[in-house]
Short mmCIF file of N, CA and C in Angstrom, two decimals:
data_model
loop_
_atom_site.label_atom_id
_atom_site.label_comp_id
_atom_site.label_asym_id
_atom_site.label_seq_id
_atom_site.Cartn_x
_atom_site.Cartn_y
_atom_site.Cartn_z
N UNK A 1 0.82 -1.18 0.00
CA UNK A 1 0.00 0.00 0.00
C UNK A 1 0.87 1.26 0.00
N UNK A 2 1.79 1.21 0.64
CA UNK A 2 2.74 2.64 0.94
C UNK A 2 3.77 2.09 0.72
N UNK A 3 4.49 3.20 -0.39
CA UNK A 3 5.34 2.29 -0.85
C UNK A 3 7.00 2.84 0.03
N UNK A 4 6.44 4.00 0.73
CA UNK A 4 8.21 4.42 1.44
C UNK A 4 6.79 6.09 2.04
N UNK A 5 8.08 6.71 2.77
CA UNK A 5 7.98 8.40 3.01
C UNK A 5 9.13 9.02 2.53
N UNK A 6 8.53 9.95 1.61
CA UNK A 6 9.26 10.59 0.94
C UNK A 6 8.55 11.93 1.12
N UNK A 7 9.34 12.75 1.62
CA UNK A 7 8.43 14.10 2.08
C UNK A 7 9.74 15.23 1.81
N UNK A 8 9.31 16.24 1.63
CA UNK A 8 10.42 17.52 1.30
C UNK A 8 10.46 18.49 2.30
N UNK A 9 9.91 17.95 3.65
CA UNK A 9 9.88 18.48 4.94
C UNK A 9 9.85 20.11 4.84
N UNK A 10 8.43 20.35 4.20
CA UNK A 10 8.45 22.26 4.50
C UNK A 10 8.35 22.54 5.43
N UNK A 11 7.84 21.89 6.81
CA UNK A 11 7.78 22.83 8.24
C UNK A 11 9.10 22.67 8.45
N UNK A 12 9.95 21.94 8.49
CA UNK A 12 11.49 21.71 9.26
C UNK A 12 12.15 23.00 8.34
N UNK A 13 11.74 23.08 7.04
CA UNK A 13 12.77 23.48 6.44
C UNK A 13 12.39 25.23 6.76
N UNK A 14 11.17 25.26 6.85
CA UNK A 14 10.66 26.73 7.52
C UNK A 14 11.32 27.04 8.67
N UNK A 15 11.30 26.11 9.49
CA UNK A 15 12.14 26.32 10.74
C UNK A 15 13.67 26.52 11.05
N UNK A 16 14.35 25.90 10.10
CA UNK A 16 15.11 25.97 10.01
C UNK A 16 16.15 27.72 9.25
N UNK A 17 14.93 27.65 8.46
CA UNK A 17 15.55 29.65 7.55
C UNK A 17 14.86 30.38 8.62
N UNK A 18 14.16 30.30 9.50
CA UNK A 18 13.92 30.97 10.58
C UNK A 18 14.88 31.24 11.81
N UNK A 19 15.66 30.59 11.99
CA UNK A 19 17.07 30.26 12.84
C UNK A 19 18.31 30.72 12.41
N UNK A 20 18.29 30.48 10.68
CA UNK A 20 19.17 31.08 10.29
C UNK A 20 19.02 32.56 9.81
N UNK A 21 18.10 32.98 9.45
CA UNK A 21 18.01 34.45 9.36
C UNK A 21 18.30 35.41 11.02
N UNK A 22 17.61 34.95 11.23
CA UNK A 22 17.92 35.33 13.51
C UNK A 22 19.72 35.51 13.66
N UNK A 23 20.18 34.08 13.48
CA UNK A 23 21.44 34.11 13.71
C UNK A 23 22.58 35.02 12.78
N UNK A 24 22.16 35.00 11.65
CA UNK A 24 22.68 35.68 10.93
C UNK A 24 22.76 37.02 10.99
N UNK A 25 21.27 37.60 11.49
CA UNK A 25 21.12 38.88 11.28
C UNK A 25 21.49 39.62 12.89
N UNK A 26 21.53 38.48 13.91
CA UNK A 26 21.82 39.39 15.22
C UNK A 26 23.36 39.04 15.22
N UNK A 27 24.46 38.19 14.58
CA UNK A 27 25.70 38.30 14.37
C UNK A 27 26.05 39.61 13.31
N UNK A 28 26.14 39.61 12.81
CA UNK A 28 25.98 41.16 12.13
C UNK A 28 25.56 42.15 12.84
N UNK A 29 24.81 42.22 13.33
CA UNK A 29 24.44 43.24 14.75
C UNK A 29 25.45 43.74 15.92
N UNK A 30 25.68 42.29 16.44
CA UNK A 30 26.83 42.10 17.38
C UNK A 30 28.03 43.19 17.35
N UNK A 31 28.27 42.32 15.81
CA UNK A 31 29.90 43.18 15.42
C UNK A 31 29.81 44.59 15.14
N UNK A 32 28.28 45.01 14.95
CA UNK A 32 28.22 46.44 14.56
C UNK A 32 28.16 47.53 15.70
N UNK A 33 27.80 46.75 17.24
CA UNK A 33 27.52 46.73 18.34
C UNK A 33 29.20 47.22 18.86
N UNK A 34 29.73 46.02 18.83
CA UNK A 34 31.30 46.09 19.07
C UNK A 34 31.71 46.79 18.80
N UNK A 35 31.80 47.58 17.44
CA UNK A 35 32.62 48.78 16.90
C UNK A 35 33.73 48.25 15.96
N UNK A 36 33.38 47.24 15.35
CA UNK A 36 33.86 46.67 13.92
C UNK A 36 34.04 47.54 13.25
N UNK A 37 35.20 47.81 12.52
CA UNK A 37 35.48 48.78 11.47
C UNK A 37 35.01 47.87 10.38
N UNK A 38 35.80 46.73 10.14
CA UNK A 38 35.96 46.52 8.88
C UNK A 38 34.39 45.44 8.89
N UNK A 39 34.21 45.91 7.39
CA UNK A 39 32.61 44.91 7.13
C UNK A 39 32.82 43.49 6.40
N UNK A 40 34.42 43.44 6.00
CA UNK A 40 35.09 42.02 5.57
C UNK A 40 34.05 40.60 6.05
N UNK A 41 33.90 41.03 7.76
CA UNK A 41 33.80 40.00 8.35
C UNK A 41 32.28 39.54 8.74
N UNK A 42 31.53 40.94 8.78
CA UNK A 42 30.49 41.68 8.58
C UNK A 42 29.43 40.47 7.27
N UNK A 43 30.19 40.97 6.34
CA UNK A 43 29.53 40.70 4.86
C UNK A 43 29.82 38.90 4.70
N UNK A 44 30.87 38.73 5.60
CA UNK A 44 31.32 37.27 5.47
C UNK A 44 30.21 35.92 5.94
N UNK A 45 29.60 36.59 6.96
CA UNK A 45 28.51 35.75 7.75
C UNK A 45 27.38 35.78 6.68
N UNK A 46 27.43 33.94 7.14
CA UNK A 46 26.24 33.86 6.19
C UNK A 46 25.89 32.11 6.14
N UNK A 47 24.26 32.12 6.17
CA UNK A 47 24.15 30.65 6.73
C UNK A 47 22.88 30.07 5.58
N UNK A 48 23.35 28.55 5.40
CA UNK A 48 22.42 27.68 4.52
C UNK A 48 21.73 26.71 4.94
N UNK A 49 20.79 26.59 4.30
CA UNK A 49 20.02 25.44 4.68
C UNK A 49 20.08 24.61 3.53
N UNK A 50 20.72 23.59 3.95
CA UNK A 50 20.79 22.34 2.72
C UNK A 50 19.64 21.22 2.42
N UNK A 51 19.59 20.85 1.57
CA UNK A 51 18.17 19.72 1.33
C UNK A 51 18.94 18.68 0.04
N UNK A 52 19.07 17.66 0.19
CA UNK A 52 19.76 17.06 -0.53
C UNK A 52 18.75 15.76 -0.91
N UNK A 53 18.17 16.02 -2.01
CA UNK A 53 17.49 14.78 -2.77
C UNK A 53 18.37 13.40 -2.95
N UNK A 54 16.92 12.19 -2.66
CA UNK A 54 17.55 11.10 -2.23
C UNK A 54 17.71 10.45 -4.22
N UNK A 55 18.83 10.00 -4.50
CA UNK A 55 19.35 8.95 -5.55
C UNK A 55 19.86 8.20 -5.33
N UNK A 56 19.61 7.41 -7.08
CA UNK A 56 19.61 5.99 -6.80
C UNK A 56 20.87 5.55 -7.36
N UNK A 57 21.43 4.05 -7.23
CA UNK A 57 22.67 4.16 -7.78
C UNK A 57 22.89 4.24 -9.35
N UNK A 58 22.04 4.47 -10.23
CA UNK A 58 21.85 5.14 -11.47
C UNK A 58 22.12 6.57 -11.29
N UNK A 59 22.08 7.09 -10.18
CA UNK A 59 22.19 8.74 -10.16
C UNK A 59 20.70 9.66 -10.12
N UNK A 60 19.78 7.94 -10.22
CA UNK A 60 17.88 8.79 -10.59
C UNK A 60 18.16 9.25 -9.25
N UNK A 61 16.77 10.60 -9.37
CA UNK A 61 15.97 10.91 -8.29
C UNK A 61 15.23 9.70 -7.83
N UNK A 62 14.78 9.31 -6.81
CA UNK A 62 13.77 8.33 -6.20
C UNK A 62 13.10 9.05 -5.23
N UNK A 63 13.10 10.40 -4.89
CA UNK A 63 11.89 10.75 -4.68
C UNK A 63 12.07 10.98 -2.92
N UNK A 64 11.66 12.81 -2.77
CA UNK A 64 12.09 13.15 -0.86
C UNK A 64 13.12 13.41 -1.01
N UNK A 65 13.41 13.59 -0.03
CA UNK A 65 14.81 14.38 0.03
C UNK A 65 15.00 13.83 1.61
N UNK A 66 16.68 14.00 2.10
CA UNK A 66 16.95 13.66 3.04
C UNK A 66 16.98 14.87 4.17
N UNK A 67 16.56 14.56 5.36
CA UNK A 67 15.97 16.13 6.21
C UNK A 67 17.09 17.24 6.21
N UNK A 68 16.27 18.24 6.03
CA UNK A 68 16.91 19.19 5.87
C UNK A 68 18.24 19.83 6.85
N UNK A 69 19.29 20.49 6.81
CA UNK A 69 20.18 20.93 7.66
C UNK A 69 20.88 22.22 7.56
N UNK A 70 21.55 22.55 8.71
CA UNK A 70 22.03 23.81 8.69
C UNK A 70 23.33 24.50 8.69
N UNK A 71 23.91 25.12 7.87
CA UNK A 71 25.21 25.44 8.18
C UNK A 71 25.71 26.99 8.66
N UNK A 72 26.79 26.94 9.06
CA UNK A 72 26.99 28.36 8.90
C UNK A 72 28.83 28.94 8.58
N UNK A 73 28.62 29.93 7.91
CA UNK A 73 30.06 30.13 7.34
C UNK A 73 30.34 31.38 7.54
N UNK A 74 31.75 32.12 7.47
CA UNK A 74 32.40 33.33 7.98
C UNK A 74 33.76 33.32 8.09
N UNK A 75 34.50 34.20 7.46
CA UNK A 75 36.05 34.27 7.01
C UNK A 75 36.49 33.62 9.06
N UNK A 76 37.77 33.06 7.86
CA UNK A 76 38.27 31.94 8.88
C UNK A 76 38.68 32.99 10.05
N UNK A 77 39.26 34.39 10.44
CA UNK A 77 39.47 34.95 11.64
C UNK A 77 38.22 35.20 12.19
N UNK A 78 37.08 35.57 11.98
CA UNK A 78 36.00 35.34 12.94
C UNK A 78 35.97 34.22 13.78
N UNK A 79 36.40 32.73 13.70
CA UNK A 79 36.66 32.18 14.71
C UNK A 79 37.26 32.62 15.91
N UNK A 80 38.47 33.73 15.73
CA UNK A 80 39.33 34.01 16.66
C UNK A 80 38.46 35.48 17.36
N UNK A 81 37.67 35.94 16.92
CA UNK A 81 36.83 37.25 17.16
C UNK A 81 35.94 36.31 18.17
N UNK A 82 35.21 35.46 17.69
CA UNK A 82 34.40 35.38 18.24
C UNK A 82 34.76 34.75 19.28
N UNK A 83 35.47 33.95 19.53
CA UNK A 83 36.03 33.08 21.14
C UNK A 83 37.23 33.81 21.38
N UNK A 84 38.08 34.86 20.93
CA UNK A 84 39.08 35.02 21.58
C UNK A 84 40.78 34.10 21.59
N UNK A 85 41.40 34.62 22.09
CA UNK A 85 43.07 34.00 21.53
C UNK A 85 43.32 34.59 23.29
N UNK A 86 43.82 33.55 24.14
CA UNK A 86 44.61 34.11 25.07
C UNK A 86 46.40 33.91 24.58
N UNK A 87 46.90 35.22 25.15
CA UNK A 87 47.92 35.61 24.85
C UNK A 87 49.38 35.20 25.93
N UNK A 88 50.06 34.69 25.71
CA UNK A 88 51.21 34.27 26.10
C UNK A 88 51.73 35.35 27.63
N UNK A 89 51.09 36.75 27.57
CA UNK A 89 51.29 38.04 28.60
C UNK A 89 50.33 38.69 28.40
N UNK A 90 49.15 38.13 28.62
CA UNK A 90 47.83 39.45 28.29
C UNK A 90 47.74 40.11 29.25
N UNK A 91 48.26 41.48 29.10
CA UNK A 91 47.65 42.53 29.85
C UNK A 91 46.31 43.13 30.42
N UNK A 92 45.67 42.99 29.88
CA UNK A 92 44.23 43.29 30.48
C UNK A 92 43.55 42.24 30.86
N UNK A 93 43.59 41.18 30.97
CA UNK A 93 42.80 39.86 31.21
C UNK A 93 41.87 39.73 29.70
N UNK A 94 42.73 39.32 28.37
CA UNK A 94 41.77 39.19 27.54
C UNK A 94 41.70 38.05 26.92
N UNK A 95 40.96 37.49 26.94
CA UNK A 95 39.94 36.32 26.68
C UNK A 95 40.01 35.37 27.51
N UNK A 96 39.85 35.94 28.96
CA UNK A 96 39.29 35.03 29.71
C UNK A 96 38.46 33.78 29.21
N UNK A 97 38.71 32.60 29.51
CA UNK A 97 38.37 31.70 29.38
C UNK A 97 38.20 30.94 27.92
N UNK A 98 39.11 31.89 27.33
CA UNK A 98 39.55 31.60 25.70
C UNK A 98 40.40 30.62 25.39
N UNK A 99 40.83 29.95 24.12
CA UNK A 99 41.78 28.77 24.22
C UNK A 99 43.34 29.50 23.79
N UNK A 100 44.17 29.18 24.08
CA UNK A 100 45.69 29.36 23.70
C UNK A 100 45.89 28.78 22.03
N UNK A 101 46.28 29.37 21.33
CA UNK A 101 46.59 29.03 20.10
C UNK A 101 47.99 29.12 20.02
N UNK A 102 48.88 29.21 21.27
CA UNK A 102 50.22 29.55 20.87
C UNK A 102 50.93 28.36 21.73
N UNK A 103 50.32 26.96 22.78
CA UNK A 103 50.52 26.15 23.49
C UNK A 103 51.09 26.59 24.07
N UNK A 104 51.42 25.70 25.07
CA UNK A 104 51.56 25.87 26.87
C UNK A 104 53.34 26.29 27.06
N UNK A 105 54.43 26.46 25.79
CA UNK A 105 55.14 26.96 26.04
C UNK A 105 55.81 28.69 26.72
N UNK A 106 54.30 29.17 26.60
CA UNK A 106 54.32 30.23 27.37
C UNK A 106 55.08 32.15 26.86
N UNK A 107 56.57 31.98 26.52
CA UNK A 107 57.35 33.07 25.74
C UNK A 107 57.71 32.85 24.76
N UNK A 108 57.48 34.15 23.84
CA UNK A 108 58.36 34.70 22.37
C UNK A 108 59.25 34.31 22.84
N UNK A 109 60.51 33.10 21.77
CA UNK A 109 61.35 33.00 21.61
C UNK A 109 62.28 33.30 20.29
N UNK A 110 63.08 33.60 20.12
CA UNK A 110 64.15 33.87 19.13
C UNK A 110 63.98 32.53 17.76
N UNK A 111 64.28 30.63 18.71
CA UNK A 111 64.00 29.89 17.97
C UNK A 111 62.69 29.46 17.42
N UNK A 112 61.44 29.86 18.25
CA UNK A 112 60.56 30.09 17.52
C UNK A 112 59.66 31.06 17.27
N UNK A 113 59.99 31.05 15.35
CA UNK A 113 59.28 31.91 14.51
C UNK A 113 58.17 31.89 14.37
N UNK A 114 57.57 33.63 14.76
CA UNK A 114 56.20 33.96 14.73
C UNK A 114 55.76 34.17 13.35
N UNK A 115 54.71 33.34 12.53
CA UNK A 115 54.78 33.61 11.75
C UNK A 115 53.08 33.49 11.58
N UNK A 116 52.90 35.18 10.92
CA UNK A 116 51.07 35.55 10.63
C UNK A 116 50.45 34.37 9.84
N UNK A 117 48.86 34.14 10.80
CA UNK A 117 48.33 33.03 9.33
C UNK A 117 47.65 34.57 8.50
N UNK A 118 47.23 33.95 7.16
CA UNK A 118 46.75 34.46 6.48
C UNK A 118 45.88 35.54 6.80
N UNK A 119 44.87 35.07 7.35
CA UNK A 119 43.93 36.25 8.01
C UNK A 119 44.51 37.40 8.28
N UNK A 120 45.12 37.30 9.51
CA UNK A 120 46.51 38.06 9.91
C UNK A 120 46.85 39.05 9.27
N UNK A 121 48.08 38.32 8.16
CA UNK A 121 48.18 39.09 7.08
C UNK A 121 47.74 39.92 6.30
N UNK A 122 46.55 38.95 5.78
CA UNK A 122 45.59 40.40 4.88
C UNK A 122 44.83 41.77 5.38
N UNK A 123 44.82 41.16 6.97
CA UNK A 123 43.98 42.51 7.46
C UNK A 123 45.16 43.79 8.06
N UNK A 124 46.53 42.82 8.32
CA UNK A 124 47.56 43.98 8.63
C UNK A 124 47.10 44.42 7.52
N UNK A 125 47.66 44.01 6.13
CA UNK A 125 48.62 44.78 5.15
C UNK A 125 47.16 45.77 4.20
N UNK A 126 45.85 45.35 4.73
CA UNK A 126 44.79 45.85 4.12
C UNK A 126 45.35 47.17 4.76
N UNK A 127 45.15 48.08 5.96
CA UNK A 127 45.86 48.85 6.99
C UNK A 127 46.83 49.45 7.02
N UNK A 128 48.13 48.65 6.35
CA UNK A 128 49.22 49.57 6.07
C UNK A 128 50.04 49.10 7.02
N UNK A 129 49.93 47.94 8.25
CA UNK A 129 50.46 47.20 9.45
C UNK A 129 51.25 46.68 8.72
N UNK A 130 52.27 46.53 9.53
CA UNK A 130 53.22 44.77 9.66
C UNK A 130 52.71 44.12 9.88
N UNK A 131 52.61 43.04 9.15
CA UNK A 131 52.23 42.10 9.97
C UNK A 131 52.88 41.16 10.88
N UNK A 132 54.23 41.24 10.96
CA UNK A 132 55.33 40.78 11.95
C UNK A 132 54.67 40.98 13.51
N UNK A 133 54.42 42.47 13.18
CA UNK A 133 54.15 43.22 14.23
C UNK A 133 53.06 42.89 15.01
N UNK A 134 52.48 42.85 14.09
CA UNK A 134 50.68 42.41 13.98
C UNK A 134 50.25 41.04 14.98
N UNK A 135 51.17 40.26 14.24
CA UNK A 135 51.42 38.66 15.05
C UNK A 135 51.76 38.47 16.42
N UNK A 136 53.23 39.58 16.48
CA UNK A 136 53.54 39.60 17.74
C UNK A 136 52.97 39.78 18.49
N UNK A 137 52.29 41.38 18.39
CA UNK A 137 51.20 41.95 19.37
C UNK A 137 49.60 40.22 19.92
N UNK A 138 49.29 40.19 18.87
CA UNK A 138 48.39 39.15 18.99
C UNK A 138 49.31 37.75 19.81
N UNK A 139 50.27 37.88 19.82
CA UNK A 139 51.06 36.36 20.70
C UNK A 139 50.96 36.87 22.02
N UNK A 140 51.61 37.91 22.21
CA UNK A 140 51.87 38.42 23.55
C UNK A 140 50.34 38.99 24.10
N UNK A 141 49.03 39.95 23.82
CA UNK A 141 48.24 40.06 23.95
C UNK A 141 46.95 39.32 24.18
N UNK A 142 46.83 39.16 23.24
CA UNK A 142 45.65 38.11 22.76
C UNK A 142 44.73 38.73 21.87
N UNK A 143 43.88 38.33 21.78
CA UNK A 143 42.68 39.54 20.93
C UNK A 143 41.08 38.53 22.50
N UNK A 144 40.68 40.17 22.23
CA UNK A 144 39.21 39.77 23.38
C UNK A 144 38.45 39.06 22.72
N UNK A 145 37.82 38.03 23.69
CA UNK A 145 36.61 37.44 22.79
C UNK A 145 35.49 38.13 22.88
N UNK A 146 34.64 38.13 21.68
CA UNK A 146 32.98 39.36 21.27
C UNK A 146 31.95 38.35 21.54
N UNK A 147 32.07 37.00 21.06
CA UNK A 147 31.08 35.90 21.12
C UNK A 147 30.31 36.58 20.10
N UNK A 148 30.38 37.15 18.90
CA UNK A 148 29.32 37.90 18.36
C UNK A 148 28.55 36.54 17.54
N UNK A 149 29.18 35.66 17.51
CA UNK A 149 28.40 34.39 16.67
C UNK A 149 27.70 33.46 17.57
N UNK A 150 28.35 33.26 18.50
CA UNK A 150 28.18 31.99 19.47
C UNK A 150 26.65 32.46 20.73
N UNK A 151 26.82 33.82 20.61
CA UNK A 151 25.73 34.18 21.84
C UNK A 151 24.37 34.18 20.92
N UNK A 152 24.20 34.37 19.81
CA UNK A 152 22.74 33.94 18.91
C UNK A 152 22.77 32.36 18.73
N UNK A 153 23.52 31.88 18.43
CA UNK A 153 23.48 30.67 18.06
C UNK A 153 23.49 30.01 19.21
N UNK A 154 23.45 29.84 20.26
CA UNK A 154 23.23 29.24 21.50
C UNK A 154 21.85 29.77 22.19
N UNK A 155 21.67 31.13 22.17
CA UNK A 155 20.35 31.62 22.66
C UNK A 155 19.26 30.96 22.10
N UNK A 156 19.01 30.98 20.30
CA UNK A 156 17.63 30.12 20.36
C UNK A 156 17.62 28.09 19.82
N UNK A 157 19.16 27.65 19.92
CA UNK A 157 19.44 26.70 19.62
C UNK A 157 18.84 25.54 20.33
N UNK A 158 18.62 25.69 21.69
CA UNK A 158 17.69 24.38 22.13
C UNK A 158 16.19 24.46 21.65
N UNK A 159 15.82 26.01 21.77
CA UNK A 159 14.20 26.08 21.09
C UNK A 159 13.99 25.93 19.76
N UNK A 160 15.14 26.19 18.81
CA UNK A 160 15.00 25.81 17.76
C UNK A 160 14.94 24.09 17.36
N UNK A 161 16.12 23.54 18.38
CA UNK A 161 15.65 22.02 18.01
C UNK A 161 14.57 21.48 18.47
N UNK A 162 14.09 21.89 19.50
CA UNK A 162 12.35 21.29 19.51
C UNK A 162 11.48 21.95 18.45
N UNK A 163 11.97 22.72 18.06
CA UNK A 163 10.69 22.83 17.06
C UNK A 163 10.92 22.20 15.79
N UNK A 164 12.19 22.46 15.40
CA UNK A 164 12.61 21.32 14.60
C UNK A 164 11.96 19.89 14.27
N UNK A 165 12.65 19.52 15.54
CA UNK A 165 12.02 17.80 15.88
C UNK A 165 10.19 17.80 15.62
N UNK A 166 9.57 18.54 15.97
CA UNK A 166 8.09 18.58 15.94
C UNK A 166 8.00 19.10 14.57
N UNK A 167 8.18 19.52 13.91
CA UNK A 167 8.83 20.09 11.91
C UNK A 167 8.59 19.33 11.54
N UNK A 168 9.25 17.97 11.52
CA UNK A 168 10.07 16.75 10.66
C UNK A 168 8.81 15.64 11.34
N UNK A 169 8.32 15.66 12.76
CA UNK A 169 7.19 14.82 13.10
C UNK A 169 6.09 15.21 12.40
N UNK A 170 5.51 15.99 11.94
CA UNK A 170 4.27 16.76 11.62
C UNK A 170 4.62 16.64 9.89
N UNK A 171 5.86 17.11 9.21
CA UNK A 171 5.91 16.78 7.93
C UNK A 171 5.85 15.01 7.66
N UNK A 172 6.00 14.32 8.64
CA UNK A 172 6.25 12.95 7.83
C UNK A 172 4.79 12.78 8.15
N UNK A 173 3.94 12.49 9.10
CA UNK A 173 2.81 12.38 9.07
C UNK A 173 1.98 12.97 8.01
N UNK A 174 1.86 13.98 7.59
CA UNK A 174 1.47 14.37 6.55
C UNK A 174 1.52 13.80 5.44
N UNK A 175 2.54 13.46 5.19
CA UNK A 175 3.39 12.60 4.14
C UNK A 175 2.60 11.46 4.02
N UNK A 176 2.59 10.77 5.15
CA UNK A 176 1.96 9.23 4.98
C UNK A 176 0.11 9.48 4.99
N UNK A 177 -0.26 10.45 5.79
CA UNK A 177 -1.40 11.12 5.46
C UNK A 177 -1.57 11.26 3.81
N UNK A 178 -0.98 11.90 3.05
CA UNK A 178 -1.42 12.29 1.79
C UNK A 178 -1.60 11.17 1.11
N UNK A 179 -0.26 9.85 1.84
CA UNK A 179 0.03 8.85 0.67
C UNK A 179 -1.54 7.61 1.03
N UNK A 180 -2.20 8.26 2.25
CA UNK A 180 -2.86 6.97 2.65
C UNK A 180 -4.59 7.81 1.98
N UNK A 181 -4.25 8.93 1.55
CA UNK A 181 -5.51 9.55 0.67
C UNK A 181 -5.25 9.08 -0.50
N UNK A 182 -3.98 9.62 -1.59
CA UNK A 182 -4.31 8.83 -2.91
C UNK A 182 -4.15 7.95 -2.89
N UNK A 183 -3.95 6.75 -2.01
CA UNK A 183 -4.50 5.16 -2.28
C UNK A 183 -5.60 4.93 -2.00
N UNK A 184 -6.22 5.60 -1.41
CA UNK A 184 -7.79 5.55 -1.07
C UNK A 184 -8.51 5.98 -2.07
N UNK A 185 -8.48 7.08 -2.92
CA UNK A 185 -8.89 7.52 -4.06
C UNK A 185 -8.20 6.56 -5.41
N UNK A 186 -7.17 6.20 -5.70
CA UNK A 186 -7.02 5.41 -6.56
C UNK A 186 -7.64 3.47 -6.48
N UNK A 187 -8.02 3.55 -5.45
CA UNK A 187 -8.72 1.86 -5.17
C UNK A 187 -10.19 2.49 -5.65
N UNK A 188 -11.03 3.35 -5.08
CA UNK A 188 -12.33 3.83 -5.69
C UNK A 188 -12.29 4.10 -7.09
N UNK A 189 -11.32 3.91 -7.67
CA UNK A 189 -11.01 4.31 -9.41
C UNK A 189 -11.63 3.13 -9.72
#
């Protein structure tokens, strides 16, 4: 009688661009909040919702799609914005409770070379910085953490997965609902 559920889950997937517009749009906020100069990082945020149709090993469609999901993306130094870099001698206490990216050896040494990642680089030399300089300061300092990503995305993340989960319950029922109407109408044929 039923031959599978195959459903294209519109409440989940509603729910889901609902979470990501929120997150997206109060991270952008955040940093504008902070006093972000540059909009690099600004313009960088930005989140998808994927839906990936189910095939067969011919490459056919067979019909539904597999439940929908969420990503989110943003130039690789927003990681370090948003949690912070504790610094080898941070002066102000900055990024408390941030991770060390420079390990537990503790001092600038002579034998080892500080050397900018990319990020780094492009935003010194966008500026007119060293980036030698740039690096150093960030070893010995740290940079503060903003959480400008992590405090939306945690605020409605447990309410978003219950509603989620009730999304994907309510679309498959439906699903088998519709499929248990046109077999009912095609046997009266």
């Amino acid at each position: 009688m039923l031959k599978g559920v195959t459903s294209t889950y519109p409440k989940a997937t509603k729910v889901l661009e609902r979470y990501k517009k929120y997150v997206v749009s109060q991270a952008k906020a955040n940093l504008t909040r902070k006093g972000t100069k540059s909009n690099a990082l600004k313009s960088s945020i930005k989140g998808y919702v994927d839906k990936k149709f189910k095939r067969g090993l011919a490459g056919r469609f067979t019909g539904g799609t597999s439940l929908p999901t969420i990503r989110f993306q943003f130039n690789q130094y927003g990681e370090f914005v948003d949690g912070g870099v504790k610094g080898t001698n941070p002066e102000d206490g900055r990024a408390m409770g941030g991770r060390s990216v420079f390990g537990s050896a503790g001092k600038f040494s002579k034998r080892k070379k500080m050397i900018p990642t990319r990020a780094v680089s492009k935003w010194a030399e966008s500026r007119g910085l060293n980036k030698w300089a740039v690096a150093k300061s960030v070893h010995k300092k740290g940079i503060s953490r903003s959480l400008f990503f992590s405090k939306p995305f945690l605020k409605k993340y447990t309410s978003t997965l219950k509603l989620y989960h009730e999304a994907v319950a309510d679309d498959i029922a439906n699903n088998i609902g519709n499929q248990i109407a046109k077999a009912i109408k095609a046997k009266k044929k």
